[in-house]
XYZ file of C-alpha atoms in Angstrom:
634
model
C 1.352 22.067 -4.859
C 2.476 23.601 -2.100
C 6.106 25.472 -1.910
C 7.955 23.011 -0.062
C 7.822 20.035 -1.894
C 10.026 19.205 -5.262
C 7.863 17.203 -8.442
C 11.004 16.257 -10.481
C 10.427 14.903 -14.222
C 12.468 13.407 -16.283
C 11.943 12.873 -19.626
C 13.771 10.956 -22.669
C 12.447 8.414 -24.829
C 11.108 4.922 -24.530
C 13.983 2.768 -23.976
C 16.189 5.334 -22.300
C 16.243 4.110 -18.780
C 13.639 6.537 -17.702
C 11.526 4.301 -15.588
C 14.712 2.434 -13.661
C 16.384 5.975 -12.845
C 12.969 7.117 -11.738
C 12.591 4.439 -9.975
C 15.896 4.476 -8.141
C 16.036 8.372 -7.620
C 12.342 7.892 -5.429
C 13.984 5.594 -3.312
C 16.952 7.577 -2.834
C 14.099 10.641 -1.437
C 12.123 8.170 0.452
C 15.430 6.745 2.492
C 16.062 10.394 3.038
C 12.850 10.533 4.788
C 10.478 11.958 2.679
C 6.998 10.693 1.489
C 7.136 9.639 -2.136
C 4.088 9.835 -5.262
C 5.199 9.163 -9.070
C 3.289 9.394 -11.801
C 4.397 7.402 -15.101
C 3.500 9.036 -18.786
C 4.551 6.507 -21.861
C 3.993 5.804 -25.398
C 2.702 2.600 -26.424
C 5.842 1.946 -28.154
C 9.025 -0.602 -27.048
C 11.787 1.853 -28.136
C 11.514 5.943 -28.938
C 8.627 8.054 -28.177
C 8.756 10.802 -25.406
C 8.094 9.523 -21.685
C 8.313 10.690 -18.183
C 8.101 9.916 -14.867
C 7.269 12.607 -12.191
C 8.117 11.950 -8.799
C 6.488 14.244 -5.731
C 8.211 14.257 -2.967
C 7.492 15.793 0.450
C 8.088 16.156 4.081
C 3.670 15.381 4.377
C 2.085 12.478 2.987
C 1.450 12.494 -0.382
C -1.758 11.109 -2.476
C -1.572 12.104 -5.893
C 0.542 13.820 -8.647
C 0.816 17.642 -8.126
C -0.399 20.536 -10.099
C 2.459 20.839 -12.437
C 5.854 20.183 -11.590
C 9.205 22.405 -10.884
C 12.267 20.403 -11.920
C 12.422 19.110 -15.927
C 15.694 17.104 -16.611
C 15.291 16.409 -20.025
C 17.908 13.986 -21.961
C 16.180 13.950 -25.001
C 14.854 10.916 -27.146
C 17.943 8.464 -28.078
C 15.009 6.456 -29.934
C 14.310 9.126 -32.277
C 12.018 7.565 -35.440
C 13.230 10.557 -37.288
C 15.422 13.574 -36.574
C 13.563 15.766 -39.349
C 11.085 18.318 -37.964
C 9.226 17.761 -41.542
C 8.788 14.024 -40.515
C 5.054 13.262 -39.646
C 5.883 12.797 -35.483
C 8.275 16.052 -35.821
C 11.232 16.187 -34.316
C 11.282 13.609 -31.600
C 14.450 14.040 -30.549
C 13.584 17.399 -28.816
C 10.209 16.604 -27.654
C 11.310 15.118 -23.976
C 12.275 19.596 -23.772
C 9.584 21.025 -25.787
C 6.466 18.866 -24.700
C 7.356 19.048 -21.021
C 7.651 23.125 -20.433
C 3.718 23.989 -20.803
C 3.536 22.360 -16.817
C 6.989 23.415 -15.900
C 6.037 26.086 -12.778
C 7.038 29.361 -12.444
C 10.582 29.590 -11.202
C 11.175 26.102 -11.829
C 14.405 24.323 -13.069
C 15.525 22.955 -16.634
C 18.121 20.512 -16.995
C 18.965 18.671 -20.493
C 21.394 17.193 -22.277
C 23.324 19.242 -24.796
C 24.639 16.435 -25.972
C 21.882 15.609 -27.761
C 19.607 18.500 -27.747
C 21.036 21.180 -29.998
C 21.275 24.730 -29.980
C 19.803 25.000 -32.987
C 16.508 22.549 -31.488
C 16.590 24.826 -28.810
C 16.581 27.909 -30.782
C 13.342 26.525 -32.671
C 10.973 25.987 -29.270
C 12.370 29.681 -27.985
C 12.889 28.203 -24.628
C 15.238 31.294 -23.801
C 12.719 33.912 -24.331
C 9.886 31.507 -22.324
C 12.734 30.836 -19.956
C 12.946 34.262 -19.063
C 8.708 35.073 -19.256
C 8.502 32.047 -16.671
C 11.642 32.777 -14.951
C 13.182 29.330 -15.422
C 16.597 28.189 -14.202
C 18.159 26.371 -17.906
C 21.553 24.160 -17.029
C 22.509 22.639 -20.850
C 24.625 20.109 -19.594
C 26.592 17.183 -22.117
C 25.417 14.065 -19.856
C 26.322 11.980 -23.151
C 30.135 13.544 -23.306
C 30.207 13.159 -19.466
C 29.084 9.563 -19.007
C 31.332 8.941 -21.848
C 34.270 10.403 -20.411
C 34.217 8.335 -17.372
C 32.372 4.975 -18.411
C 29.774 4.646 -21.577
C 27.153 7.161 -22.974
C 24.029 4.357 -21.629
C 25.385 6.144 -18.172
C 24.186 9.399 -18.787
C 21.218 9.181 -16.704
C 23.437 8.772 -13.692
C 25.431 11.876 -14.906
C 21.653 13.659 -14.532
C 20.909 12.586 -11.492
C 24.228 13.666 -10.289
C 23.433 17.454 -11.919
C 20.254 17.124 -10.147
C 21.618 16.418 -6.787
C 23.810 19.365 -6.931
C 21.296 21.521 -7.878
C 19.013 20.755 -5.098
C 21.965 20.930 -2.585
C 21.105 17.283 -2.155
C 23.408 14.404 0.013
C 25.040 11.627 -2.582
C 24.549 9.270 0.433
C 21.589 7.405 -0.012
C 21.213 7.419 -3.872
C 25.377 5.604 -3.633
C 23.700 3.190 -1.337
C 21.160 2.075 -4.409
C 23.907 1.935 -6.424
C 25.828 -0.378 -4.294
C 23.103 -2.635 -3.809
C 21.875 -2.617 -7.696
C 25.656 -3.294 -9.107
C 29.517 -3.909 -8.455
C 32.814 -4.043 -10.017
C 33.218 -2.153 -12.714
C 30.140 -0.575 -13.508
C 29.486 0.217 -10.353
C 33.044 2.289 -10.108
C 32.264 3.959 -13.391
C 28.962 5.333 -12.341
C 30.061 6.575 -8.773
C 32.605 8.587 -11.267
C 30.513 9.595 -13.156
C 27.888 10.682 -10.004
C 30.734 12.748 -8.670
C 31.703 14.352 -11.738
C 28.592 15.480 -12.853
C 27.709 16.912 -8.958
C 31.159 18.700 -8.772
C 30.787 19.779 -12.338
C 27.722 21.332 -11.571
C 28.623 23.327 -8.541
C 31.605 24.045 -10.117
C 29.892 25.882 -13.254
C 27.181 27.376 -11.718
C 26.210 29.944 -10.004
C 22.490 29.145 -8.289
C 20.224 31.312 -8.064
C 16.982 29.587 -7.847
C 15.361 28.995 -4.466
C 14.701 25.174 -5.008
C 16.107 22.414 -2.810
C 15.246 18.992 -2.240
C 12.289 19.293 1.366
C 14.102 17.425 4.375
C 11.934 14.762 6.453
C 11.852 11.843 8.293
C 10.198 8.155 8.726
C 9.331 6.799 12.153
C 9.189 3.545 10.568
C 10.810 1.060 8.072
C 9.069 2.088 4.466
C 8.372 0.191 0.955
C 7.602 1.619 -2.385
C 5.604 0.050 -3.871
C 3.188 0.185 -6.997
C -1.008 -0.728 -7.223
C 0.266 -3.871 -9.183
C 2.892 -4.795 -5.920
C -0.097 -4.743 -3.821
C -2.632 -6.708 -6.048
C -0.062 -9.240 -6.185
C 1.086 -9.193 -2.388
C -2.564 -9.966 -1.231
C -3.256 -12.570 -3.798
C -0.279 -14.334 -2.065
C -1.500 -13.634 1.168
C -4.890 -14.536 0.474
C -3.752 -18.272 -0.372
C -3.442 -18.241 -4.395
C -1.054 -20.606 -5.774
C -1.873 -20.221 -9.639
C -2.408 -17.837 -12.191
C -2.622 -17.730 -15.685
C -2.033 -14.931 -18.254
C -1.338 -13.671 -21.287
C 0.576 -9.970 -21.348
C -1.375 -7.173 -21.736
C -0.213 -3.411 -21.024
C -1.018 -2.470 -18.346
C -2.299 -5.801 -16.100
C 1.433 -7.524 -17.081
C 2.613 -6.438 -13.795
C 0.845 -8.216 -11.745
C 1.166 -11.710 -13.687
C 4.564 -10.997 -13.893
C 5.310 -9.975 -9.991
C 3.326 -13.572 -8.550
C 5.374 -15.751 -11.829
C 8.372 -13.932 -10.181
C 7.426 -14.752 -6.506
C 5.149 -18.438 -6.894
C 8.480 -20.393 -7.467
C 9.008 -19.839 -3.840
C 6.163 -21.343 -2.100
C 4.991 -23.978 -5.002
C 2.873 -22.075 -6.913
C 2.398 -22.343 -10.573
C 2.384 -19.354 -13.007
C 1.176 -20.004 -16.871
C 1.613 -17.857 -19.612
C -0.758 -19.210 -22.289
C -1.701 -18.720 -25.725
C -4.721 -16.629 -25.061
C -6.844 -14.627 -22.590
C -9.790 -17.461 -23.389
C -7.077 -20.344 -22.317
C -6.026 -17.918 -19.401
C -9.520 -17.755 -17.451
C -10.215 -21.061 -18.591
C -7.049 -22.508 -16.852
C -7.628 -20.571 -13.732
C -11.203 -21.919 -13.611
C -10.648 -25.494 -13.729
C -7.744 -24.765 -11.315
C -10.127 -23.450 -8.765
C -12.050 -26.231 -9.806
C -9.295 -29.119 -8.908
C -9.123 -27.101 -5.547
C -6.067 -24.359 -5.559
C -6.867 -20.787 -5.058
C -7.052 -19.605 -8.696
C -6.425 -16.458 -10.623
C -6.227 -14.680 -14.047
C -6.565 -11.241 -15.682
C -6.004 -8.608 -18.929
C -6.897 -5.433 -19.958
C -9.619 -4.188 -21.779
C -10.070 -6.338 -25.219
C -8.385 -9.418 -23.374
C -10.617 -9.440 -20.657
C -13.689 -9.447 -23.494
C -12.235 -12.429 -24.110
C -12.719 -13.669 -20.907
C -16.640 -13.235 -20.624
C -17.462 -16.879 -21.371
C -14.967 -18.519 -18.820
C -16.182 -15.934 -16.535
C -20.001 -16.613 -17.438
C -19.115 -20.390 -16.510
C -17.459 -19.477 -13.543
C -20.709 -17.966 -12.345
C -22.918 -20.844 -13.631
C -21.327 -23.697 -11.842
C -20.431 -21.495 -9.039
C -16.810 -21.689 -9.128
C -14.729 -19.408 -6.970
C -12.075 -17.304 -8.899
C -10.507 -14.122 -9.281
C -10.051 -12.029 -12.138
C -8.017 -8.458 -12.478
C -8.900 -6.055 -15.187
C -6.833 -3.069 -15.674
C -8.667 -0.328 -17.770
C -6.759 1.785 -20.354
C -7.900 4.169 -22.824
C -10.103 2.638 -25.088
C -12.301 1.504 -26.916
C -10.258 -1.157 -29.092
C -6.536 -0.891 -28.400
C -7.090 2.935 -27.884
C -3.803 4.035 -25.926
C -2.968 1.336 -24.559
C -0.222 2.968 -21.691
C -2.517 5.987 -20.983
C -5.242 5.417 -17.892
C -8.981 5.908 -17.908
C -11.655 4.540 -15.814
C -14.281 3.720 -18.919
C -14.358 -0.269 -18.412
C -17.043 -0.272 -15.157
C -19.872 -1.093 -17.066
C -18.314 -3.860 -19.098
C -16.798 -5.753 -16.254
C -19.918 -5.407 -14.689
C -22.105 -7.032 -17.119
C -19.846 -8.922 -19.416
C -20.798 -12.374 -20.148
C -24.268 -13.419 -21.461
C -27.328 -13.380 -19.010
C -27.538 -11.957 -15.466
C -24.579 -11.305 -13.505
C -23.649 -12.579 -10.613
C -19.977 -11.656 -9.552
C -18.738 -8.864 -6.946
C -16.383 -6.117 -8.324
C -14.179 -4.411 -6.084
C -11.991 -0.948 -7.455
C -9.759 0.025 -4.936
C -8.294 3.621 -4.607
C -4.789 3.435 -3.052
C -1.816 0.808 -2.814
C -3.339 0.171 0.893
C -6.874 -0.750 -0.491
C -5.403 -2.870 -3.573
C -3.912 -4.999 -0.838
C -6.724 -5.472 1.161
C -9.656 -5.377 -1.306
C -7.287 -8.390 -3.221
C -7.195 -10.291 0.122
C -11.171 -9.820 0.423
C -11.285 -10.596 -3.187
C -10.111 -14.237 -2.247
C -12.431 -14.263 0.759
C -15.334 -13.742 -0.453
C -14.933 -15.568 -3.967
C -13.809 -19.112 -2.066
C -16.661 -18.136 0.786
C -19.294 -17.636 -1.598
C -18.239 -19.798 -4.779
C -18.354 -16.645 -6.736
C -16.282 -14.570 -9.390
C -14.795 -12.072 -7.922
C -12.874 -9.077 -9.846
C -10.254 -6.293 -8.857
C -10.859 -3.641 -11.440
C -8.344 -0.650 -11.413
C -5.996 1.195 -13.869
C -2.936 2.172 -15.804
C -2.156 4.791 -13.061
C -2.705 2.999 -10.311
C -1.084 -0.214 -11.379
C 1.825 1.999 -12.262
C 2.100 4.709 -9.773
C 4.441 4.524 -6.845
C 4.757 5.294 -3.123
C 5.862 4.803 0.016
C 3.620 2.449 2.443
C 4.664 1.296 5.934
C 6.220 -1.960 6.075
C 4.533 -3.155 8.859
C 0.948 -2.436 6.944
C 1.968 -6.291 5.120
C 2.270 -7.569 8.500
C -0.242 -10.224 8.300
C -1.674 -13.527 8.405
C -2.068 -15.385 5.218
C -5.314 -16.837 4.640
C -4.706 -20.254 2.820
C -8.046 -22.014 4.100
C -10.959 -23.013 1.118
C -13.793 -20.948 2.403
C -17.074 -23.466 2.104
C -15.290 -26.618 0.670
C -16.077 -29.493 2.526
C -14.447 -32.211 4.076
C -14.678 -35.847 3.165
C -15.984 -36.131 7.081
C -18.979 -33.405 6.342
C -19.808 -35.029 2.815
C -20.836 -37.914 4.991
C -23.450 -36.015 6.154
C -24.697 -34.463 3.212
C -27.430 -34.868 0.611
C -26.806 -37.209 -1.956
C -28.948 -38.240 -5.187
C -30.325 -41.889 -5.143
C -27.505 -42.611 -7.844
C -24.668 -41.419 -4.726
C -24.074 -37.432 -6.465
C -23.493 -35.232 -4.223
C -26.370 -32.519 -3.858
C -23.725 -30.035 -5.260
C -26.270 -27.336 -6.282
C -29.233 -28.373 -3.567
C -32.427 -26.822 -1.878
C -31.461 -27.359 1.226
C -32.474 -23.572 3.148
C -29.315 -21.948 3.728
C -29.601 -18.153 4.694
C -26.221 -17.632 2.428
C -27.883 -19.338 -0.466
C -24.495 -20.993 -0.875
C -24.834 -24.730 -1.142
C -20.968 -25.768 -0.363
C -18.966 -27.648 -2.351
C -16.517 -30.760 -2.879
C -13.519 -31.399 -4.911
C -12.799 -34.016 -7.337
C -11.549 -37.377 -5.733
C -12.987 -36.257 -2.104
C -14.940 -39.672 -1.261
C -18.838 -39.037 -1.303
C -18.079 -35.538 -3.597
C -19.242 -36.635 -7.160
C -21.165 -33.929 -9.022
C -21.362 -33.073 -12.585
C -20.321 -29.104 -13.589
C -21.859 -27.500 -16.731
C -22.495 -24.310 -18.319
C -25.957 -25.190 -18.831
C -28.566 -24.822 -16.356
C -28.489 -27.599 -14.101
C -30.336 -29.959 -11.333
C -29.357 -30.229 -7.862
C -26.129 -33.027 -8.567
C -25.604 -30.803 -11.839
C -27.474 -32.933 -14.514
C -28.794 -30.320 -17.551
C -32.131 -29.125 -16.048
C -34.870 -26.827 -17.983
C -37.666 -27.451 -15.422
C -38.999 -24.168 -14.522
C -39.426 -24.124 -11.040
C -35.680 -25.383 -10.683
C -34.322 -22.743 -12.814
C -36.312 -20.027 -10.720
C -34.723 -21.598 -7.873
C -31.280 -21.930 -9.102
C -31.386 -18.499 -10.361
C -32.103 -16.878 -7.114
C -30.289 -18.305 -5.113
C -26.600 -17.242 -7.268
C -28.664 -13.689 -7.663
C -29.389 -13.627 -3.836
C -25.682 -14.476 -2.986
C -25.056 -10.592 -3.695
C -27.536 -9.945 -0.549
C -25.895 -12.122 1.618
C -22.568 -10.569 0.455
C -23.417 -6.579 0.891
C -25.305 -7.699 4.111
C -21.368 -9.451 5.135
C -19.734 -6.619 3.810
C -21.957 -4.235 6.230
C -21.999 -5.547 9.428
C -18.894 -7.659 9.806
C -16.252 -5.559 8.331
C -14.626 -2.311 7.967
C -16.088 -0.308 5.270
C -14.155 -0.470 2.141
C -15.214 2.994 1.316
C -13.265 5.959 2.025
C -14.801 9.519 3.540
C -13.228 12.874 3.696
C -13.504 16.313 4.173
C -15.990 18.276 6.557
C -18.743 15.649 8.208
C -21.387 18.864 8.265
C -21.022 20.086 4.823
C -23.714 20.368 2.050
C -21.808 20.036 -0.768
C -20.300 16.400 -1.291
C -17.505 15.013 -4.287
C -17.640 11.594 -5.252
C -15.199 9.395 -6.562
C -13.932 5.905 -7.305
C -10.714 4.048 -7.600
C -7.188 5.568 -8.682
C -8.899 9.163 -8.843
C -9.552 8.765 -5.162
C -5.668 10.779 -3.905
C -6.636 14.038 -6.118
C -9.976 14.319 -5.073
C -8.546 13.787 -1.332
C -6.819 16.952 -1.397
C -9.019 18.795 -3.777
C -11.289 18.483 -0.906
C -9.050 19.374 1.780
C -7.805 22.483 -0.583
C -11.272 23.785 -0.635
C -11.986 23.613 2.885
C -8.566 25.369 3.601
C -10.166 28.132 1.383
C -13.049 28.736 3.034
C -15.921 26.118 1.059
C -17.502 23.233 3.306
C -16.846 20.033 1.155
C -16.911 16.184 2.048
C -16.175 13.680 0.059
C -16.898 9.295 -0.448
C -14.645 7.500 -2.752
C -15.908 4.460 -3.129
C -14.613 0.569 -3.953
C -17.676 -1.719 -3.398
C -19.093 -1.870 -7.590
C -20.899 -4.878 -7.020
C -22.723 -5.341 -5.127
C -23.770 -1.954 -4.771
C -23.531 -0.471 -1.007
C -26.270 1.150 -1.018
C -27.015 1.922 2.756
C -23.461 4.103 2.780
C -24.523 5.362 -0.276
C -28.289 6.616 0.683
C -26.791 8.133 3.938
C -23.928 10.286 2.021
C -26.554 11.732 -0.660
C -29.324 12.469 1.946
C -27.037 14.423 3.789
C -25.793 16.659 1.090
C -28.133 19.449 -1.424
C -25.799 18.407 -4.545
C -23.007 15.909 -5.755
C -20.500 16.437 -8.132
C -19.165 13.226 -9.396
C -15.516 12.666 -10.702
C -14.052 10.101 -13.193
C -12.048 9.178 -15.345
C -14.007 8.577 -18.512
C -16.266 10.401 -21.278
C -19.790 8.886 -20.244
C -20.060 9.243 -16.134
C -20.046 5.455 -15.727
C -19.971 5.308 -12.134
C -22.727 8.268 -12.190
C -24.562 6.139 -13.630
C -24.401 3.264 -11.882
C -25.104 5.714 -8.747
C -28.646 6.603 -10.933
C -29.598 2.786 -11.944
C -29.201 1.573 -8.229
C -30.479 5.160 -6.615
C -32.621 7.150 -9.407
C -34.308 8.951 -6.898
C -30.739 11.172 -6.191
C -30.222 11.729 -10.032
C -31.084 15.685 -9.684
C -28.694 16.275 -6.690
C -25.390 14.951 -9.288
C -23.503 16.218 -11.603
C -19.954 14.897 -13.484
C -16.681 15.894 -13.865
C -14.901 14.002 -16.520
C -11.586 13.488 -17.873
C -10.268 11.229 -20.641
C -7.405 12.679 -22.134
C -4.923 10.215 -21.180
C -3.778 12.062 -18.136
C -5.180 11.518 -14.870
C -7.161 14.474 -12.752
C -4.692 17.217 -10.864
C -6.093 18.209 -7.788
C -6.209 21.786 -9.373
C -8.995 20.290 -11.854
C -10.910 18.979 -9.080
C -10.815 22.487 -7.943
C -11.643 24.504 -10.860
C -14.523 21.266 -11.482
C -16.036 22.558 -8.364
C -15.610 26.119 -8.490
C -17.214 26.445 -11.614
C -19.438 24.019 -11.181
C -21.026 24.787 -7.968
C -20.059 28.239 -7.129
C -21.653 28.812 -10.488
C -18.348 31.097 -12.161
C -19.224 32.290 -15.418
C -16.520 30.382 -17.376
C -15.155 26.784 -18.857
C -12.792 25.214 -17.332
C -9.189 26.027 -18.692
C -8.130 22.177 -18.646
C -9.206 19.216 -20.576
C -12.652 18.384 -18.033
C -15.572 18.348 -18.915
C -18.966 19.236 -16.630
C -22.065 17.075 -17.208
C -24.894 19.020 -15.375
C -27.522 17.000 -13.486
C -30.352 14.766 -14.694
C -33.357 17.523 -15.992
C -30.814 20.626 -16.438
């Protein structure tokens, strides 16, 4: 983290408004013409339980959530299950202050709410003797007696980011502007009050003497902030789909609930259904009647999705799915992020897969790899998922607005028309030759839709004939099997020559060393990189989004030209690593992991110390919660 940028927390308790005023407050920095990060920490829990949101903020672009963070305004937990510190969660009121300071920088700022908070609470987590160790700034301010004073207590948030304006000698303008668009009348009146109060209260009381203030920048263009779950949702709409179906699920809801929010619009259809089973299976025989289909879930929703999916890729229907991992296994922590479902929504389903998996890395790539998503799956009558996570569906930033400024892509991919089934084989009975052996360098035999003249074909799960009767001859099963297993070919081979790679490099092009990556981890591994080439190391790094299938070529090229590899993820057993070993074993000696699965994601700091004492060989564990796999034959 460098000096000039501000990571402001706040912290209260599920239900407290934590999220909105986050949300708000970022917007407020971005219109002032910085770049904007957050980072969202919360209990699986509707009402109480300590959360936070951290926002980064800078005059430079911005990837990832800092190392730490310098300014903690705390209002306590409202939602408290129990006051008693004998009570088995302890004292939850206190815990937005006490389980926020261990990250708090040197020299940063406190903020909370006496109105809540005691002295006595305080007294207990000696925050005036670490105050002074860590020389921290401490403002106790009664947000609850000051909202209430001007308006109700439920306004106390706006009383803290008043305090917090103040104390980073920050311009009202732009966060009065939110409020003016967000409300009116009366509660809009009572919360300027209370915004004024609070600043002039503040400035009024206090004598500053930290160095902190809120970085000054500026935007040459019009900016959006926007989560990994606006994105996914943006380029489904943009890539033509019209329906989804869903069942909620922390932390995929987003997205089903962004497109039922926006598909009213432009006649689309949005189903919430009983199950994740009735969910895929709705989307599939939408794609099947000829709309541009999708579904998702999360980890043990999307297990329930392996059969629709399986069908999917047996009668070649195009679809896309969305799986957002969480901690698991089971329901695990279901709000906390971890990149441990690869393998699974690689391989789930009986038999052998045949689906592409993309896992973009950044609220640019979500967009993009979604649009592909569509592309490919209606090009190449083919399941196609977007697998990503809890942080990056939640996370925040600022993106240009003219990066959406695009065509939509509302065509069918290789459905035919009732002119070009004219021309097509057909059984003696009249079926259409739906699954046929006609040579086709794709290996995709195009399709029809039900009531096209000429387009009759059955569709089963079973194996199936040319016209789609139930086939166990062998040669026709060898032949039906290859050709969905060789689809992948014609895909990567696609994927290689006629588009932009969807992986991303970084770092020094000559270096020996390389750090790999995948997905949300992608922004603190970015400047990890950069970090320790500033310092003197030669580092590159490859995060990459292409799961299935695998791109090899880039793949080969990046490991050949590097003497080791340290790989970095999200989870306890170096999935990725090891998909890097099944599909390349012959680079297994050159890699090594660092993991993480405590329900955080990495700091760029970790990334640091990963290497550091990984490669430079220092005699000593790694002070955070990592862990370093060595390579294959250590």
């Amino acid at each position: 983290m460098s000096d000039d940028e501000l990571i402001w927390r706040i912290a209260g308790g599920s239900g407290d408004g934590i999220d909105s005023t986050s949300q708000n407050f970022a917007k407020a920095l971005m219109r002032s013409g910085l770049d904007i990060f957050t980072h969202r920490h919360y209990p699986s829990r509707i009402r109480g339980g300590h959360t936070y949101v951290e926002i980064r903020a800078a005059d430079h672009e911005v990837q990832s959530r800092g190392d730490g963070y310098n300014f903690l305004l705390s209002l306590g937990d409202s939602f408290a299950r129990n006051p008693q510190e004998d009570a088995y969660y302890g004292n939850e009121e206190i815990k937005p202050l006490s389980e926020n300071l261990d990250e708090l920088r040197e020299g940063g700022i406190i903020v909370y709410d006496e109105g809540l908070i005691s002295e006595e609470d305080v007294d207990a987590i000696d925050l005036e003797e670490r105050a002074e160790e860590n020389n921290w700034h401490v403002f106790p301010m009664d947000l609850r007696g000051l909202a209430r004073e001007h308006g109700r207590e439920v306004m106390r948030n706006t009383a803290g980011v008043g305090v917090t304006a103040a104390l980073l000698d920050m311009d009202l303008e732009h966060i009065e502007d939110l409020m003016s668009d967000a409300m009116g009348g009366d509660i809009l009146e009572s919360n300027l009050e209370i915004l004024h109060e609070a600043y002039e209260t503040t400035r009024e009381e206090y004598e500053f003497e930290h160095d902190l203030r809120a970085p000054e920048g500026t935007h040459e263009t019009e900016q959006a902030l926007l989560s990994g779950s606006n994105a996914i949702a943006y380029g489904a709409i943009d890539g033509g789909c019209r329906f989804i179906a869903g069942y909620p699920m922390t932390p995929w809801t987003d997205v089903f609930t962004i497109l039922s929010q926006n598909f009213p619009d432009m006649g689309g259809v949005s189903e919430q259904v009983e199950d994740e089973i009735a969910a895929a299976a709705l989307a599939v025989g939408a794609s099947h009647a000829g709309v541009k289909a999708m579904s998702g879930s999360s980890g043990g929703g999307f297990a329930l999705m392996s059969e629709p999916l399986g069908l999917a890729e047996m009668t070649e229907t195009p679809l896309v799915l969305v799986e957002s991992m969480r901690a698991g296994p089971s329901t695990g922590m279901p709000t906390k992020p971890e990149q441990s479902d690869l393998e699974f929504v690689l391989y789930t389903s009986q038999g052998d897969s045949s689906r592409v998996v993309f896992a973009p890395g950044t609220i640019e790539e979500a967009y993009e790899q979604t649009r592909l998503a569509f592309d490919i799956a209606w090009e190449y009558q083919i399941p196609t998922i977007i697998i990503y996570d809890q942080k990056l569906s939640g996370e925040n930033t600022n993106v240009d607005v003219e990066f959406f400024d695009r065509e939509p892509e509302p065509g069918l991919g290789s459905t035919l028309t009732e002119e070009e089934l004219k021309e097509a084989a057909h059984d003696a009975s009249g079926k259409f030759e739906r699954f046929g052996y006609d040579d086709n360098e794709r290996n995709v035999s195009k399709r029809s839709l039900p009531g096209q003249k000429g387009g009759r074909y059955l569709a089963t799960g079973n194996e199936h004939s040319p016209v789609g009767h139930i086939e166990e001859d062998s040669d026709n099963r060898v032949f039906q099997m290859t050709r969905r297993l060789e689809k992948l070919d014609s895909i990567r081979e696609e994927l290689d020559e006629d588009h932009p790679s969807n992986q991303t490099y970084f770092g020094d092009e000559t270096a020996d060393y390389g750090v790999i990556t995948w997905g949300s981890s992608q922004g603190a591994v970015v400047e990890a990189v950069s970090r320790l080439n500033e310092a003197g190391h030669s580092v590159k790094g490859i995060s990459v989004s292409d799961m299935m299938p695998f791109p090899e070529t880039e793949m080969t090229e990046f490991l050949e030209s590097v003497d080791e590899a340290m790989v970095v993820e999200m989870n306890g057993t170096g999935q990725f690593r090891g998909l890097i070993q099944k599909e390349l074993g012959r680079f297994g000696e050159k890699l090594t992991s660092l993991l993480k699965y405590n329900g955080n994601p990495f700091e760029p700091a970790e990334v640091v110390e990963g290497y550091e004492v990984n490669v430079a060989e220092e005699d000593r564990e790694p002070t955070a919660q990592v862990r370093i796999e060595p390579a294959a034959g250590d």
